C-alpha atoms as a printed R data frame, in Angstrom:
    type eleno elety resid chain resno       x       y       z
1   ATOM     1    CA   UNK     A     1  96.771  88.809 105.282
2   ATOM     2    CA   UNK     A     2  97.831  86.114 106.250
3   ATOM     3    CA   UNK     A     3  97.050  83.699 108.825
4   ATOM     4    CA   UNK     A     4 100.430  83.855 109.932
5   ATOM     5    CA   UNK     A     5 100.491  87.527 110.179
6   ATOM     6    CA   UNK     A     6  96.898  87.849 111.850
7   ATOM     7    CA   UNK     A     7  98.346  85.668 115.107
8   ATOM     8    CA   UNK     A     8 101.473  87.283 115.527
9   ATOM     9    CA   UNK     A     9  99.379  90.357 115.456
10  ATOM    10    CA   UNK     A    10  96.747  89.275 118.036
11  ATOM    11    CA   UNK     A    11  99.282  88.238 119.931
12  ATOM    12    CA   UNK     A    12 100.974  90.890 120.711
13  ATOM    13    CA   UNK     A    13  97.362  92.791 120.852
14  ATOM    14    CA   UNK     A    14  96.593  90.403 123.621
15  ATOM    15    CA   UNK     A    15 100.547  89.925 125.251
16  ATOM    16    CA   UNK     A    16 101.661  87.104 126.891
17  ATOM    17    CA   UNK     A    17 101.821  87.778 129.943
18  ATOM    18    CA   UNK     A    18  98.061  87.908 131.320
19  ATOM    19    CA   UNK     A    19  96.361  84.194 131.985
20  ATOM    20    CA   UNK     A    20  92.903  85.372 130.420
21  ATOM    21    CA   UNK     A    21  91.749  87.561 127.427
22  ATOM    22    CA   UNK     A    22  88.799  89.065 127.006
23  ATOM    23    CA   UNK     A    23  86.739  89.985 123.499
24  ATOM    24    CA   UNK     A    24  83.894  91.737 122.765
25  ATOM    25    CA   UNK     A    25  81.657  91.035 120.504
26  ATOM    26    CA   UNK     A    26  78.547  93.120 118.647
27  ATOM    27    CA   UNK     A    27  76.356  91.493 116.423
28  ATOM    28    CA   UNK     A    28  75.407  93.518 114.191
29  ATOM    29    CA   UNK     A    29  73.186  91.469 111.732
30  ATOM    30    CA   UNK     A    30  71.221  88.546 110.996
31  ATOM    31    CA   UNK     A    31  70.134  86.933 108.041
32  ATOM    32    CA   UNK     A    32  66.903  86.075 107.405
33  ATOM    33    CA   UNK     A    33  66.911  82.578 107.114
34  ATOM    34    CA   UNK     A    34  69.035  82.905 110.339
35  ATOM    35    CA   UNK     A    35  71.381  81.091 108.983
36  ATOM    36    CA   UNK     A    36  74.510  83.500 109.205
37  ATOM    37    CA   UNK     A    37  75.467  86.860 111.181
38  ATOM    38    CA   UNK     A    38  77.464  89.686 110.628
39  ATOM    39    CA   UNK     A    39  79.819  90.774 114.274
40  ATOM    40    CA   UNK     A    40  82.486  92.965 115.097
41  ATOM    41    CA   UNK     A    41  84.873  92.254 117.565
42  ATOM    42    CA   UNK     A    42  86.890  94.371 119.961
43  ATOM    43    CA   UNK     A    43  89.227  93.909 122.916
44  ATOM    44    CA   UNK     A    44  89.897  96.784 125.646
45  ATOM    45    CA   UNK     A    45  92.798  98.318 124.990
46  ATOM    46    CA   UNK     A    46  94.304  99.265 129.138
47  ATOM    47    CA   UNK     A    47  96.939 101.520 127.518
48  ATOM    48    CA   UNK     A    48  95.325 103.704 125.698
49  ATOM    49    CA   UNK     A    49  92.053 103.685 127.875
50  ATOM    50    CA   UNK     A    50  89.981 102.728 124.402
51  ATOM    51    CA   UNK     A    51  88.435  99.233 122.613
52  ATOM    52    CA   UNK     A    52  90.740  98.291 119.478
53  ATOM    53    CA   UNK     A    53  88.530  96.466 116.862
54  ATOM    54    CA   UNK     A    54  90.521  93.532 116.301
55  ATOM    55    CA   UNK     A    55  87.047  92.063 113.572
56  ATOM    56    CA   UNK     A    56  89.775  91.730 110.546
57  ATOM    57    CA   UNK     A    57  92.519  90.076 112.172
58  ATOM    58    CA   UNK     A    58  90.443  87.652 113.924
59  ATOM    59    CA   UNK     A    59  88.908  86.928 110.783
60  ATOM    60    CA   UNK     A    60  91.695  86.208 108.958
61  ATOM    61    CA   UNK     A    61  93.350  84.036 112.401
62  ATOM    62    CA   UNK     A    62  90.488  81.849 112.697
63  ATOM    63    CA   UNK     A    63  89.221  81.352 108.604
64  ATOM    64    CA   UNK     A    64  86.213  83.566 108.923
65  ATOM    65    CA   UNK     A    65  85.238  85.747 105.964
66  ATOM    66    CA   UNK     A    66  84.715  89.741 105.858
67  ATOM    67    CA   UNK     A    67  81.509  91.451 105.055
68  ATOM    68    CA   UNK     A    68  81.840  93.152 101.113
69  ATOM    69    CA   UNK     A    69  82.240  96.216 103.141
70  ATOM    70    CA   UNK     A    70  84.894  95.185 105.057
71  ATOM    71    CA   UNK     A    71  83.584  95.988 108.349
72  ATOM    72    CA   UNK     A    72  82.417  93.075 109.936
73  ATOM    73    CA   UNK     A    73  82.733  89.541 109.614
74  ATOM    74    CA   UNK     A    74  80.191  86.772 108.465
75  ATOM    75    CA   UNK     A    75  79.650  84.045 110.798
76  ATOM    76    CA   UNK     A    76  77.735  81.032 109.052
77  ATOM    77    CA   UNK     A    77  76.153  78.140 111.150
78  ATOM    78    CA   UNK     A    78  73.391  77.905 113.213
79  ATOM    79    CA   UNK     A    79  71.915  76.433 116.340
80  ATOM    80    CA   UNK     A    80  74.696  76.919 118.936
81  ATOM    81    CA   UNK     A    81  76.173  79.966 120.245
82  ATOM    82    CA   UNK     A    82  77.868  81.554 117.661
83  ATOM    83    CA   UNK     A    83  79.856  83.938 120.188
84  ATOM    84    CA   UNK     A    84  81.269  81.457 121.959
85  ATOM    85    CA   UNK     A    85  81.997  79.614 118.533
86  ATOM    86    CA   UNK     A    86  84.484  82.116 117.966
87  ATOM    87    CA   UNK     A    87  85.728  82.887 120.776
88  ATOM    88    CA   UNK     A    88  86.273  78.895 121.215
89  ATOM    89    CA   UNK     A    89  87.592  79.264 117.748
90  ATOM    90    CA   UNK     A    90  90.219  82.315 118.878
91  ATOM    91    CA   UNK     A    91  91.086  80.720 122.269
92  ATOM    92    CA   UNK     A    92  91.567  77.405 120.001
93  ATOM    93    CA   UNK     A    93  94.072  79.532 117.592
94  ATOM    94    CA   UNK     A    94  95.849  81.388 119.611
95  ATOM    95    CA   UNK     A    95  96.755  78.137 122.887
96  ATOM    96    CA   UNK     A    96  94.916  81.392 125.081
97  ATOM    97    CA   UNK     A    97  92.193  81.508 127.014
98  ATOM    98    CA   UNK     A    98  89.555  83.768 125.253
99  ATOM    99    CA   UNK     A    99  86.446  85.012 127.311
100 ATOM   100    CA   UNK     A   100  83.705  86.762 126.074
101 ATOM   101    CA   UNK     A   101  81.064  89.408 126.640
102 ATOM   102    CA   UNK     A   102  78.342  89.891 124.219
103 ATOM   103    CA   UNK     A   103  77.212  93.500 123.526
């Protein structure tokens, strides 16, 4: 999936009407050195009353890599709140206010 396709898909997921959007981030693994994390990202779908897994779409849109098995997004770095960093990157990419909740 290209970056532009991912951005278009995320805009469909979040819609154009709401002013702020909320994502849910789960850290599944932290490397032994603490320099990278593997995360999953979800958004709540009100129509289906269910959580939607949007990890690969966010990774494509924001330039993160997926893990080898393809079910988690890898975020490199340390010394800051990486959940905030992901939400901020997504917010800047989409031009929307994105809030996050760590699970």
